[in-house]
Amino acid sequence: MKFLSFVSQAFLAMLLLTESASAQRVKNRLYDSAQNKSDWRIGLRYTSDYYYMGRADSAKAPYLSPSIGYFHESGFFLAGSLSYLTSPEEQRVDLIRLSAGYDYYNKNLVTGISLTEYFFSDLSFAVQAEMSTYLNAYAGYDFSVAMLYVDGGLGFSEGTDVFLGVEVNHTFYAWKDRIRIIPSLYLNAGSQKYYNEYYAWRSEHTGAGMGHGHGGANHQASQSDLRIEEYDEFKILDYEADVYVAYKTQKFLFFIAPTWTFPINPSTVTTNNGSYKEELKNGFYWSCGIRLTL
């Protein structure tokens, strides 16, 4: 194993951790955490597929992800999760994720910083699987008509990627504020050194799930045979839209969130037999889950 957004409102931040993807999303932590008390949060989340910056492997990666986190009233938090790959052909723990950070809230402003470590299975074919560490900082401001977030991050694999995200959303309330509906639009930009490593070691072109841990002659050959050319360029990678719907009681939160992703700027893939542009397709996935606060 390897130690493993317009940006985001805290999406059950570390309580419903998953890869996703758009994993670096932190939607609705403001809703869940600005309460001036410490608590434990235990969650279970299902995600229909694994997308990162609009990219996904051709093989679907549905995850069931239990998680636990401790959130202190000061704003500091610690959390962890594991993601179990539920596809019939590939049933295993595919990802373990550990996170720590700090969030600050006042009337209209939310800001924070977090560090996340990823432990992906050597067999994982998630496009983010060669990334081991992610350092993230974000800030958001409520302009009443909309909430605007800006997010910056560093992703560490064999190299270091720089990411920038922007999110705009608006919250609608129903049933005495127990139901919240949050439509959001995102823009994600960054470099793709992690993606170049995915292509070299894990993509369908070299055998899904080969991974660094397998070594040997095939491992050496695949690295020299296949790469993407523009992996160190900073560019817009995708646009996304989602609708987050949550129902909250005193102890429980239930949510569902469909997400549409529109990738742009395809990379040039080079092999020993020549070069071609990667084929990008618009994507859709959804997630749902439950969380208990203690």
PDB file of C-alpha atoms in Angstrom:
ATOM      1  CA  MET A   1       0.000   0.000   0.000  1.00  0.00           C
ATOM      2  CA  LYS A   2       0.943   3.695  -0.408  1.00  0.00           C
ATOM      3  CA  PHE A   3       0.343   6.251   2.381  1.00  0.00           C
ATOM      4  CA  LEU A   4      -2.288   8.040   1.226  1.00  0.00           C
ATOM      5  CA  SER A   5     -13.207  22.792  -6.232  1.00  0.00           C
ATOM      6  CA  PHE A   6     -15.625  27.394  -7.927  1.00  0.00           C
ATOM      7  CA  VAL A   7     -13.784  25.432  -3.647  1.00  0.00           C
ATOM      8  CA  SER A   8     -15.726  23.746  -1.246  1.00  0.00           C
ATOM      9  CA  GLN A   9     -17.841  24.107   1.796  1.00  0.00           C
ATOM     10  CA  ALA A  10     -16.959  21.399   4.094  1.00  0.00           C
ATOM     11  CA  PHE A  11     -18.707  18.218   2.753  1.00  0.00           C
ATOM     12  CA  LEU A  12     -19.013  16.357   5.988  1.00  0.00           C
ATOM     13  CA  ALA A  13     -15.337  17.024   5.914  1.00  0.00           C
ATOM     14  CA  MET A  14     -13.644  14.254   7.700  1.00  0.00           C
ATOM     15  CA  LEU A  15     -16.714  12.549   8.922  1.00  0.00           C
ATOM     16  CA  LEU A  16     -17.745  11.016   5.647  1.00  0.00           C
ATOM     17  CA  LEU A  17     -14.298  10.734   4.156  1.00  0.00           C
ATOM     18  CA  THR A  18     -13.944   9.209   0.793  1.00  0.00           C
ATOM     19  CA  GLU A  19     -11.966   9.598  -2.024  1.00  0.00           C
ATOM     20  CA  SER A  20     -13.650  11.438  -3.917  1.00  0.00           C
ATOM     21  CA  ALA A  21     -12.557  13.458  -5.283  1.00  0.00           C
ATOM     22  CA  SER A  22     -13.486  15.155  -6.072  1.00  0.00           C
ATOM     23  CA  ALA A  23     -12.156  14.118  -3.007  1.00  0.00           C
ATOM     24  CA  GLN A  24     -10.743  17.119  -1.737  1.00  0.00           C
ATOM     25  CA  ARG A  25     -14.242  18.539  -1.229  1.00  0.00           C
ATOM     26  CA  VAL A  26     -15.182  19.816   2.199  1.00  0.00           C
ATOM     27  CA  LYS A  27     -18.794  20.708   1.578  1.00  0.00           C
ATOM     28  CA  ASN A  28     -20.997  21.868   4.431  1.00  0.00           C
ATOM     29  CA  ARG A  29     -18.627  21.782   7.378  1.00  0.00           C
ATOM     30  CA  LEU A  30     -20.019  25.223   8.148  1.00  0.00           C
ATOM     31  CA  TYR A  31     -23.498  23.707   8.455  1.00  0.00           C
ATOM     32  CA  ASP A  32     -22.330  20.783  10.576  1.00  0.00           C
ATOM     33  CA  SER A  33     -19.544  22.176  12.731  1.00  0.00           C
ATOM     34  CA  ALA A  34     -20.075  25.809  13.673  1.00  0.00           C
ATOM     35  CA  GLN A  35     -21.723  24.887  16.952  1.00  0.00           C
ATOM     36  CA  ASN A  36     -19.205  25.837  19.678  1.00  0.00           C
ATOM     37  CA  LYS A  37     -18.904  22.369  21.142  1.00  0.00           C
ATOM     38  CA  SER A  38     -16.734  19.308  20.687  1.00  0.00           C
ATOM     39  CA  ASP A  39     -18.116  16.074  19.277  1.00  0.00           C
ATOM     40  CA  TRP A  40     -17.396  12.697  17.705  1.00  0.00           C
ATOM     41  CA  ARG A  41     -18.866  11.870  14.293  1.00  0.00           C
ATOM     42  CA  ILE A  42     -19.349   8.387  12.913  1.00  0.00           C
ATOM     43  CA  GLY A  43     -20.388   8.094   9.275  1.00  0.00           C
ATOM     44  CA  LEU A  44     -21.111   5.677   6.470  1.00  0.00           C
ATOM     45  CA  ARG A  45     -21.096   6.801   2.861  1.00  0.00           C
ATOM     46  CA  TYR A  46     -21.606   5.131  -0.524  1.00  0.00           C
ATOM     47  CA  THR A  47     -20.147   6.657  -3.701  1.00  0.00           C
ATOM     48  CA  SER A  48     -21.038   5.196  -7.089  1.00  0.00           C
ATOM     49  CA  ASP A  49     -17.677   5.905  -8.773  1.00  0.00           C
ATOM     50  CA  TYR A  50     -14.309   7.591  -8.179  1.00  0.00           C
ATOM     51  CA  TYR A  51     -13.639  10.801 -10.097  1.00  0.00           C
ATOM     52  CA  TYR A  52     -10.778  13.236  -9.513  1.00  0.00           C
ATOM     53  CA  MET A  53     -10.535  16.524 -11.405  1.00  0.00           C
ATOM     54  CA  GLY A  54     -13.021  15.129 -13.932  1.00  0.00           C
ATOM     55  CA  ARG A  55     -10.973  12.006 -14.652  1.00  0.00           C
ATOM     56  CA  ALA A  56     -11.813   8.381 -13.860  1.00  0.00           C
ATOM     57  CA  ASP A  57     -10.553   4.946 -14.819  1.00  0.00           C
ATOM     58  CA  SER A  58     -12.619   3.003 -17.362  1.00  0.00           C
ATOM     59  CA  ALA A  59     -13.381   0.474 -14.604  1.00  0.00           C
ATOM     60  CA  LYS A  60     -15.888   1.827 -12.113  1.00  0.00           C
ATOM     61  CA  ALA A  61     -14.815   2.154  -8.482  1.00  0.00           C
ATOM     62  CA  PRO A  62     -17.878   2.184  -6.194  1.00  0.00           C
ATOM     63  CA  TYR A  63     -16.849   2.735  -2.573  1.00  0.00           C
ATOM     64  CA  LEU A  64     -18.526   2.054   0.758  1.00  0.00           C
ATOM     65  CA  SER A  65     -16.735   4.220   3.311  1.00  0.00           C
ATOM     66  CA  PRO A  66     -17.147   4.064   7.105  1.00  0.00           C
ATOM     67  CA  SER A  67     -15.449   6.930   8.948  1.00  0.00           C
ATOM     68  CA  ILE A  68     -14.872   8.447  12.370  1.00  0.00           C
ATOM     69  CA  GLY A  69     -13.684  11.894  13.417  1.00  0.00           C
ATOM     70  CA  TYR A  70     -13.220  14.069  16.467  1.00  0.00           C
ATOM     71  CA  PHE A  71     -14.002  17.780  16.083  1.00  0.00           C
ATOM     72  CA  HIS A  72     -12.924  20.070  18.918  1.00  0.00           C
ATOM     73  CA  GLU A  73     -14.811  23.275  19.700  1.00  0.00           C
ATOM     74  CA  SER A  74     -11.592  25.225  19.064  1.00  0.00           C
ATOM     75  CA  GLY A  75     -11.748  24.233  15.376  1.00  0.00           C
ATOM     76  CA  PHE A  76      -9.130  21.470  15.370  1.00  0.00           C
ATOM     77  CA  PHE A  77     -10.119  18.036  14.064  1.00  0.00           C
ATOM     78  CA  LEU A  78      -8.735  14.536  13.523  1.00  0.00           C
ATOM     79  CA  ALA A  79     -10.462  11.967  11.336  1.00  0.00           C
ATOM     80  CA  GLY A  80     -10.012   8.764   9.376  1.00  0.00           C
ATOM     81  CA  SER A  81     -11.867   6.472   7.029  1.00  0.00           C
ATOM     82  CA  LEU A  82     -11.484   3.394   4.896  1.00  0.00           C
ATOM     83  CA  SER A  83     -13.053   2.836   1.505  1.00  0.00           C
ATOM     84  CA  TYR A  84     -14.154  -0.663   0.522  1.00  0.00           C
ATOM     85  CA  LEU A  85     -14.377  -1.355  -3.207  1.00  0.00           C
ATOM     86  CA  THR A  86     -17.746  -3.037  -3.729  1.00  0.00           C
ATOM     87  CA  SER A  87     -17.609  -4.062  -7.415  1.00  0.00           C
ATOM     88  CA  PRO A  88     -18.142  -7.851  -7.773  1.00  0.00           C
ATOM     89  CA  GLU A  89     -14.760  -8.419  -9.420  1.00  0.00           C
ATOM     90  CA  GLU A  90     -12.703  -6.216  -7.078  1.00  0.00           C
ATOM     91  CA  GLN A  91     -13.835  -6.531  -3.463  1.00  0.00           C
ATOM     92  CA  ARG A  92     -11.196  -5.140  -1.096  1.00  0.00           C
ATOM     93  CA  VAL A  93     -10.214  -2.236   1.122  1.00  0.00           C
ATOM     94  CA  ASP A  94      -8.910   0.102  -1.572  1.00  0.00           C
ATOM     95  CA  LEU A  95      -8.109   3.228   0.429  1.00  0.00           C
ATOM     96  CA  ILE A  96      -7.378   4.316   3.989  1.00  0.00           C
ATOM     97  CA  ARG A  97      -7.410   8.032   4.663  1.00  0.00           C
ATOM     98  CA  LEU A  98      -6.216  10.036   7.691  1.00  0.00           C
ATOM     99  CA  SER A  99      -6.724  13.775   8.099  1.00  0.00           C
ATOM    100  CA  ALA A 100      -6.037  16.559  10.570  1.00  0.00           C
ATOM    101  CA  GLY A 101      -6.672  20.269  10.389  1.00  0.00           C
ATOM    102  CA  TYR A 102      -8.188  23.459  11.706  1.00  0.00           C
ATOM    103  CA  ASP A 103     -11.350  25.372  10.735  1.00  0.00           C
ATOM    104  CA  TYR A 104     -12.313  28.911  11.704  1.00  0.00           C
ATOM    105  CA  TYR A 105     -15.813  30.378  11.461  1.00  0.00           C
ATOM    106  CA  ASN A 106     -17.399  33.731  12.105  1.00  0.00           C
ATOM    107  CA  LYS A 107     -20.628  35.292  10.881  1.00  0.00           C
ATOM    108  CA  ASN A 108     -19.823  35.400   7.161  1.00  0.00           C
ATOM    109  CA  LEU A 109     -16.331  33.948   6.855  1.00  0.00           C
ATOM    110  CA  VAL A 110     -15.040  30.388   6.967  1.00  0.00           C
ATOM    111  CA  THR A 111     -11.415  29.390   6.485  1.00  0.00           C
ATOM    112  CA  GLY A 112      -9.223  26.441   7.314  1.00  0.00           C
ATOM    113  CA  ILE A 113      -6.245  24.234   6.594  1.00  0.00           C
ATOM    114  CA  SER A 114      -5.897  20.442   6.528  1.00  0.00           C
ATOM    115  CA  LEU A 115      -3.357  17.713   5.847  1.00  0.00           C
ATOM    116  CA  THR A 116      -4.499  14.357   4.461  1.00  0.00           C
ATOM    117  CA  GLU A 117      -2.524  11.145   4.036  1.00  0.00           C
ATOM    118  CA  TYR A 118      -3.716   8.485   1.587  1.00  0.00           C
ATOM    119  CA  PHE A 119      -2.974   4.749   1.742  1.00  0.00           C
ATOM    120  CA  PHE A 120      -4.121   3.298  -1.594  1.00  0.00           C
ATOM    121  CA  SER A 121      -3.989  -0.415  -2.313  1.00  0.00           C
ATOM    122  CA  ASP A 122      -1.286  -1.475  -4.767  1.00  0.00           C
ATOM    123  CA  LEU A 123      -4.162  -2.884  -6.837  1.00  0.00           C
ATOM    124  CA  SER A 124      -6.156   0.361  -6.870  1.00  0.00           C
ATOM    125  CA  PHE A 125      -6.985   1.858 -10.265  1.00  0.00           C
ATOM    126  CA  ALA A 126      -8.308   5.160  -8.867  1.00  0.00           C
ATOM    127  CA  VAL A 127      -6.784   8.035 -10.858  1.00  0.00           C
ATOM    128  CA  GLN A 128      -5.514   9.642  -7.636  1.00  0.00           C
ATOM    129  CA  ALA A 129      -3.865   6.453  -6.374  1.00  0.00           C
ATOM    130  CA  GLU A 130      -0.261   7.605  -6.856  1.00  0.00           C
ATOM    131  CA  MET A 131      -0.833  10.642  -4.607  1.00  0.00           C
ATOM    132  CA  SER A 132       0.229  10.058  -0.994  1.00  0.00           C
ATOM    133  CA  THR A 133      -0.273  13.440   0.715  1.00  0.00           C
ATOM    134  CA  TYR A 134      -2.529  16.452   0.205  1.00  0.00           C
ATOM    135  CA  LEU A 135      -2.078  19.848   1.912  1.00  0.00           C
ATOM    136  CA  ASN A 136      -5.074  22.123   1.538  1.00  0.00           C
ATOM    137  CA  ALA A 137      -6.129  25.643   2.592  1.00  0.00           C
ATOM    138  CA  TYR A 138      -9.455  27.298   1.818  1.00  0.00           C
ATOM    139  CA  ALA A 139     -11.475  30.447   2.499  1.00  0.00           C
ATOM    140  CA  GLY A 140     -15.131  31.180   1.913  1.00  0.00           C
ATOM    141  CA  TYR A 141     -17.340  34.241   2.296  1.00  0.00           C
ATOM    142  CA  ASP A 142     -21.121  34.499   2.423  1.00  0.00           C
ATOM    143  CA  PHE A 143     -22.339  37.319   0.173  1.00  0.00           C
ATOM    144  CA  SER A 144     -25.989  36.505   1.052  1.00  0.00           C
ATOM    145  CA  VAL A 145     -26.972  35.859  -2.569  1.00  0.00           C
ATOM    146  CA  ALA A 146     -24.256  33.201  -2.826  1.00  0.00           C
ATOM    147  CA  MET A 147     -21.353  31.625  -0.952  1.00  0.00           C
ATOM    148  CA  LEU A 148     -17.966  31.913  -2.655  1.00  0.00           C
ATOM    149  CA  TYR A 149     -15.023  29.621  -1.850  1.00  0.00           C
ATOM    150  CA  VAL A 150     -11.423  29.637  -3.030  1.00  0.00           C
ATOM    151  CA  ASP A 151      -9.223  26.626  -2.355  1.00  0.00           C
ATOM    152  CA  GLY A 152      -5.518  25.971  -2.835  1.00  0.00           C
ATOM    153  CA  GLY A 153      -3.672  22.701  -2.440  1.00  0.00           C
ATOM    154  CA  LEU A 154      -0.432  20.809  -2.888  1.00  0.00           C
ATOM    155  CA  GLY A 155      -0.547  17.136  -3.867  1.00  0.00           C
ATOM    156  CA  PHE A 156       2.541  15.009  -3.255  1.00  0.00           C
ATOM    157  CA  SER A 157       3.360  11.912  -5.305  1.00  0.00           C
ATOM    158  CA  GLU A 158       6.726  11.368  -7.006  1.00  0.00           C
ATOM    159  CA  GLY A 159       6.469  15.093  -7.767  1.00  0.00           C
ATOM    160  CA  THR A 160       4.439  17.979  -6.354  1.00  0.00           C
ATOM    161  CA  ASP A 161       1.221  19.223  -7.961  1.00  0.00           C
ATOM    162  CA  VAL A 162      -0.386  22.617  -7.382  1.00  0.00           C
ATOM    163  CA  PHE A 163      -4.190  22.894  -7.356  1.00  0.00           C
ATOM    164  CA  LEU A 164      -6.655  25.777  -7.298  1.00  0.00           C
ATOM    165  CA  GLY A 165     -10.417  25.512  -7.006  1.00  0.00           C
ATOM    166  CA  VAL A 166     -13.351  27.928  -6.937  1.00  0.00           C
ATOM    167  CA  GLU A 167     -16.903  27.165  -5.846  1.00  0.00           C
ATOM    168  CA  VAL A 168     -20.086  29.199  -5.783  1.00  0.00           C
ATOM    169  CA  ASN A 169     -23.251  27.877  -4.119  1.00  0.00           C
ATOM    170  CA  HIS A 170     -26.473  28.901  -2.456  1.00  0.00           C
ATOM    171  CA  THR A 171     -28.372  27.220   0.376  1.00  0.00           C
ATOM    172  CA  PHE A 172     -32.146  26.728   0.347  1.00  0.00           C
ATOM    173  CA  TYR A 173     -33.934  25.806   3.586  1.00  0.00           C
ATOM    174  CA  ALA A 174     -37.066  23.759   4.251  1.00  0.00           C
ATOM    175  CA  TRP A 175     -38.951  22.132   7.115  1.00  0.00           C
ATOM    176  CA  LYS A 176     -37.722  24.439   9.908  1.00  0.00           C
ATOM    177  CA  ASP A 177     -34.188  24.363   8.488  1.00  0.00           C
ATOM    178  CA  ARG A 178     -33.914  20.594   8.956  1.00  0.00           C
ATOM    179  CA  ILE A 179     -33.662  20.155   5.198  1.00  0.00           C
ATOM    180  CA  ARG A 180     -30.983  22.023   3.275  1.00  0.00           C
ATOM    181  CA  ILE A 181     -30.542  21.969  -0.485  1.00  0.00           C
ATOM    182  CA  ILE A 182     -27.242  23.329  -1.804  1.00  0.00           C
ATOM    183  CA  PRO A 183     -26.689  23.535  -5.576  1.00  0.00           C
ATOM    184  CA  SER A 184     -23.026  24.258  -6.388  1.00  0.00           C
ATOM    185  CA  LEU A 185     -20.790  25.051  -9.349  1.00  0.00           C
ATOM    186  CA  TYR A 186     -17.053  24.314  -9.311  1.00  0.00           C
ATOM    187  CA  LEU A 187     -13.953  25.043 -11.328  1.00  0.00           C
ATOM    188  CA  ASN A 188     -10.855  22.880 -10.742  1.00  0.00           C
ATOM    189  CA  ALA A 189      -7.371  23.692 -12.054  1.00  0.00           C
ATOM    190  CA  GLY A 190      -3.928  22.259 -11.446  1.00  0.00           C
ATOM    191  CA  SER A 191      -0.947  20.305 -12.698  1.00  0.00           C
ATOM    192  CA  GLN A 192      -1.036  16.534 -13.265  1.00  0.00           C
ATOM    193  CA  LYS A 193       2.149  14.830 -12.115  1.00  0.00           C
ATOM    194  CA  TYR A 194       0.030  12.391 -10.097  1.00  0.00           C
ATOM    195  CA  TYR A 195      -1.959  11.648 -13.264  1.00  0.00           C
ATOM    196  CA  ASN A 196       1.172  10.928 -15.271  1.00  0.00           C
ATOM    197  CA  GLU A 197       2.124   8.350 -12.642  1.00  0.00           C
ATOM    198  CA  TYR A 198      -1.368   6.836 -12.790  1.00  0.00           C
ATOM    199  CA  TYR A 199      -0.994   6.435 -16.550  1.00  0.00           C
ATOM    200  CA  ALA A 200       2.425   4.839 -16.142  1.00  0.00           C
ATOM    201  CA  TRP A 201       1.528   2.367 -13.396  1.00  0.00           C
ATOM    202  CA  ARG A 202      -2.211   1.864 -13.071  1.00  0.00           C
ATOM    203  CA  SER A 203      -4.259   2.808 -16.130  1.00  0.00           C
ATOM    204  CA  GLU A 204      -6.008   0.344 -18.418  1.00  0.00           C
ATOM    205  CA  HIS A 205      -3.205   0.831 -20.980  1.00  0.00           C
ATOM    206  CA  THR A 206      -0.667  -0.880 -18.718  1.00  0.00           C
ATOM    207  CA  GLY A 207      -2.990  -3.192 -16.816  1.00  0.00           C
ATOM    208  CA  ALA A 208      -5.442  -1.839 -14.228  1.00  0.00           C
ATOM    209  CA  GLY A 209      -4.067  -1.901 -10.735  1.00  0.00           C
ATOM    210  CA  MET A 210      -0.428  -2.780 -11.403  1.00  0.00           C
ATOM    211  CA  GLY A 211       0.858  -0.202  -8.940  1.00  0.00           C
ATOM    212  CA  HIS A 212       4.355   0.597  -7.721  1.00  0.00           C
ATOM    213  CA  GLY A 213       4.322  -2.275  -5.289  1.00  0.00           C
ATOM    214  CA  HIS A 214       4.546  -4.934  -8.004  1.00  0.00           C
ATOM    215  CA  GLY A 215       7.979  -3.992  -9.368  1.00  0.00           C
ATOM    216  CA  GLY A 216       9.793  -6.183 -11.874  1.00  0.00           C
ATOM    217  CA  ALA A 217      10.486  -5.901 -15.593  1.00  0.00           C
ATOM    218  CA  ASN A 218       6.905  -5.077 -16.581  1.00  0.00           C
ATOM    219  CA  HIS A 219       6.891  -2.237 -14.068  1.00  0.00           C
ATOM    220  CA  GLN A 220      10.083  -0.769 -15.580  1.00  0.00           C
ATOM    221  CA  ALA A 221       8.832  -1.178 -19.125  1.00  0.00           C
ATOM    222  CA  SER A 222       5.455   0.425 -18.522  1.00  0.00           C
ATOM    223  CA  GLN A 223       7.017   3.578 -17.096  1.00  0.00           C
ATOM    224  CA  SER A 224       9.132   4.130 -20.197  1.00  0.00           C
ATOM    225  CA  ASP A 225       6.365   3.046 -22.594  1.00  0.00           C
ATOM    226  CA  LEU A 226       3.630   5.466 -21.564  1.00  0.00           C
ATOM    227  CA  ARG A 227       3.437   9.016 -20.221  1.00  0.00           C
ATOM    228  CA  ILE A 228       1.444  12.224 -20.595  1.00  0.00           C
ATOM    229  CA  GLU A 229       3.227  15.234 -22.031  1.00  0.00           C
ATOM    230  CA  GLU A 230       1.682  18.222 -20.230  1.00  0.00           C
ATOM    231  CA  TYR A 231       1.719  16.870 -16.679  1.00  0.00           C
ATOM    232  CA  ASP A 232       3.633  19.852 -15.252  1.00  0.00           C
ATOM    233  CA  GLU A 233       1.401  22.509 -16.885  1.00  0.00           C
ATOM    234  CA  PHE A 234      -1.088  24.361 -14.677  1.00  0.00           C
ATOM    235  CA  LYS A 235      -4.447  24.434 -16.458  1.00  0.00           C
ATOM    236  CA  ILE A 236      -8.191  24.200 -15.935  1.00  0.00           C
ATOM    237  CA  LEU A 237      -9.074  20.515 -15.615  1.00  0.00           C
ATOM    238  CA  ASP A 238     -12.835  20.391 -15.207  1.00  0.00           C
ATOM    239  CA  TYR A 239     -16.078  22.118 -14.335  1.00  0.00           C
ATOM    240  CA  GLU A 240     -18.522  20.442 -11.983  1.00  0.00           C
ATOM    241  CA  ALA A 241     -22.051  20.868 -10.726  1.00  0.00           C
ATOM    242  CA  ASP A 242     -23.778  19.113  -7.867  1.00  0.00           C
ATOM    243  CA  VAL A 243     -26.857  19.303  -5.687  1.00  0.00           C
ATOM    244  CA  TYR A 244     -26.357  18.390  -2.036  1.00  0.00           C
ATOM    245  CA  VAL A 245     -29.560  17.527  -0.146  1.00  0.00           C
ATOM    246  CA  ALA A 246     -29.368  16.880   3.603  1.00  0.00           C
ATOM    247  CA  TYR A 247     -31.849  16.173   6.384  1.00  0.00           C
ATOM    248  CA  LYS A 248     -30.569  16.724   9.918  1.00  0.00           C
ATOM    249  CA  THR A 249     -31.930  15.781  13.315  1.00  0.00           C
ATOM    250  CA  GLN A 250     -30.285  16.380  16.668  1.00  0.00           C
ATOM    251  CA  LYS A 251     -27.996  13.337  16.334  1.00  0.00           C
ATOM    252  CA  PHE A 252     -28.292  12.136  12.737  1.00  0.00           C
ATOM    253  CA  LEU A 253     -27.660  13.579   9.307  1.00  0.00           C
ATOM    254  CA  PHE A 254     -28.792  11.922   6.063  1.00  0.00           C
ATOM    255  CA  PHE A 255     -27.655  13.171   2.663  1.00  0.00           C
ATOM    256  CA  ILE A 256     -27.635  12.475  -1.047  1.00  0.00           C
ATOM    257  CA  ALA A 257     -25.586  14.306  -3.684  1.00  0.00           C
ATOM    258  CA  PRO A 258     -25.558  13.768  -7.475  1.00  0.00           C
ATOM    259  CA  THR A 259     -22.524  15.272  -9.260  1.00  0.00           C
ATOM    260  CA  TRP A 260     -21.922  16.068 -12.930  1.00  0.00           C
ATOM    261  CA  THR A 261     -18.360  16.625 -14.149  1.00  0.00           C
ATOM    262  CA  PHE A 262     -17.226  18.213 -17.425  1.00  0.00           C
ATOM    263  CA  PRO A 263     -13.478  17.637 -18.023  1.00  0.00           C
ATOM    264  CA  ILE A 264     -11.524  19.829 -20.442  1.00  0.00           C
ATOM    265  CA  ASN A 265      -7.958  20.160 -21.743  1.00  0.00           C
ATOM    266  CA  PRO A 266      -7.157  16.530 -22.612  1.00  0.00           C
ATOM    267  CA  SER A 267      -3.552  15.431 -22.223  1.00  0.00           C
ATOM    268  CA  THR A 268      -1.303  14.103 -24.962  1.00  0.00           C
ATOM    269  CA  VAL A 269      -0.418  10.478 -24.197  1.00  0.00           C
ATOM    270  CA  THR A 270       2.881   9.212 -25.621  1.00  0.00           C
ATOM    271  CA  THR A 271       3.826   5.557 -26.052  1.00  0.00           C
ATOM    272  CA  ASN A 272       6.557   3.748 -27.961  1.00  0.00           C
ATOM    273  CA  ASN A 273       4.076   3.487 -30.839  1.00  0.00           C
ATOM    274  CA  GLY A 274       3.266   7.198 -31.063  1.00  0.00           C
ATOM    275  CA  SER A 275       1.100   9.851 -29.435  1.00  0.00           C
ATOM    276  CA  TYR A 276      -2.622  10.469 -29.091  1.00  0.00           C
ATOM    277  CA  LYS A 277      -5.003  12.771 -27.216  1.00  0.00           C
ATOM    278  CA  GLU A 278      -6.733  11.173 -24.259  1.00  0.00           C
ATOM    279  CA  GLU A 279     -10.476  10.794 -24.709  1.00  0.00           C
ATOM    280  CA  LEU A 280     -12.360  12.826 -22.113  1.00  0.00           C
ATOM    281  CA  LYS A 281     -16.028  12.165 -21.403  1.00  0.00           C
ATOM    282  CA  ASN A 282     -18.518  14.018 -19.262  1.00  0.00           C
ATOM    283  CA  GLY A 283     -19.179  12.037 -16.092  1.00  0.00           C
ATOM    284  CA  PHE A 284     -21.850  11.496 -13.481  1.00  0.00           C
ATOM    285  CA  TYR A 285     -21.710   9.884 -10.053  1.00  0.00           C
ATOM    286  CA  TRP A 286     -23.698  10.104  -6.866  1.00  0.00           C
ATOM    287  CA  SER A 287     -23.173   9.596  -3.186  1.00  0.00           C
ATOM    288  CA  CYS A 288     -25.401   9.106  -0.163  1.00  0.00           C
ATOM    289  CA  GLY A 289     -24.745   8.571   3.496  1.00  0.00           C
ATOM    290  CA  ILE A 290     -25.625   8.840   7.141  1.00  0.00           C
ATOM    291  CA  ARG A 291     -23.762  10.339  10.082  1.00  0.00           C
ATOM    292  CA  LEU A 292     -24.180  10.072  13.835  1.00  0.00           C
ATOM    293  CA  THR A 293     -22.929  12.867  16.138  1.00  0.00           C
ATOM    294  CA  LEU A 294     -21.998  11.965  19.711  1.00  0.00           C
TER     295      LEU A 294
END
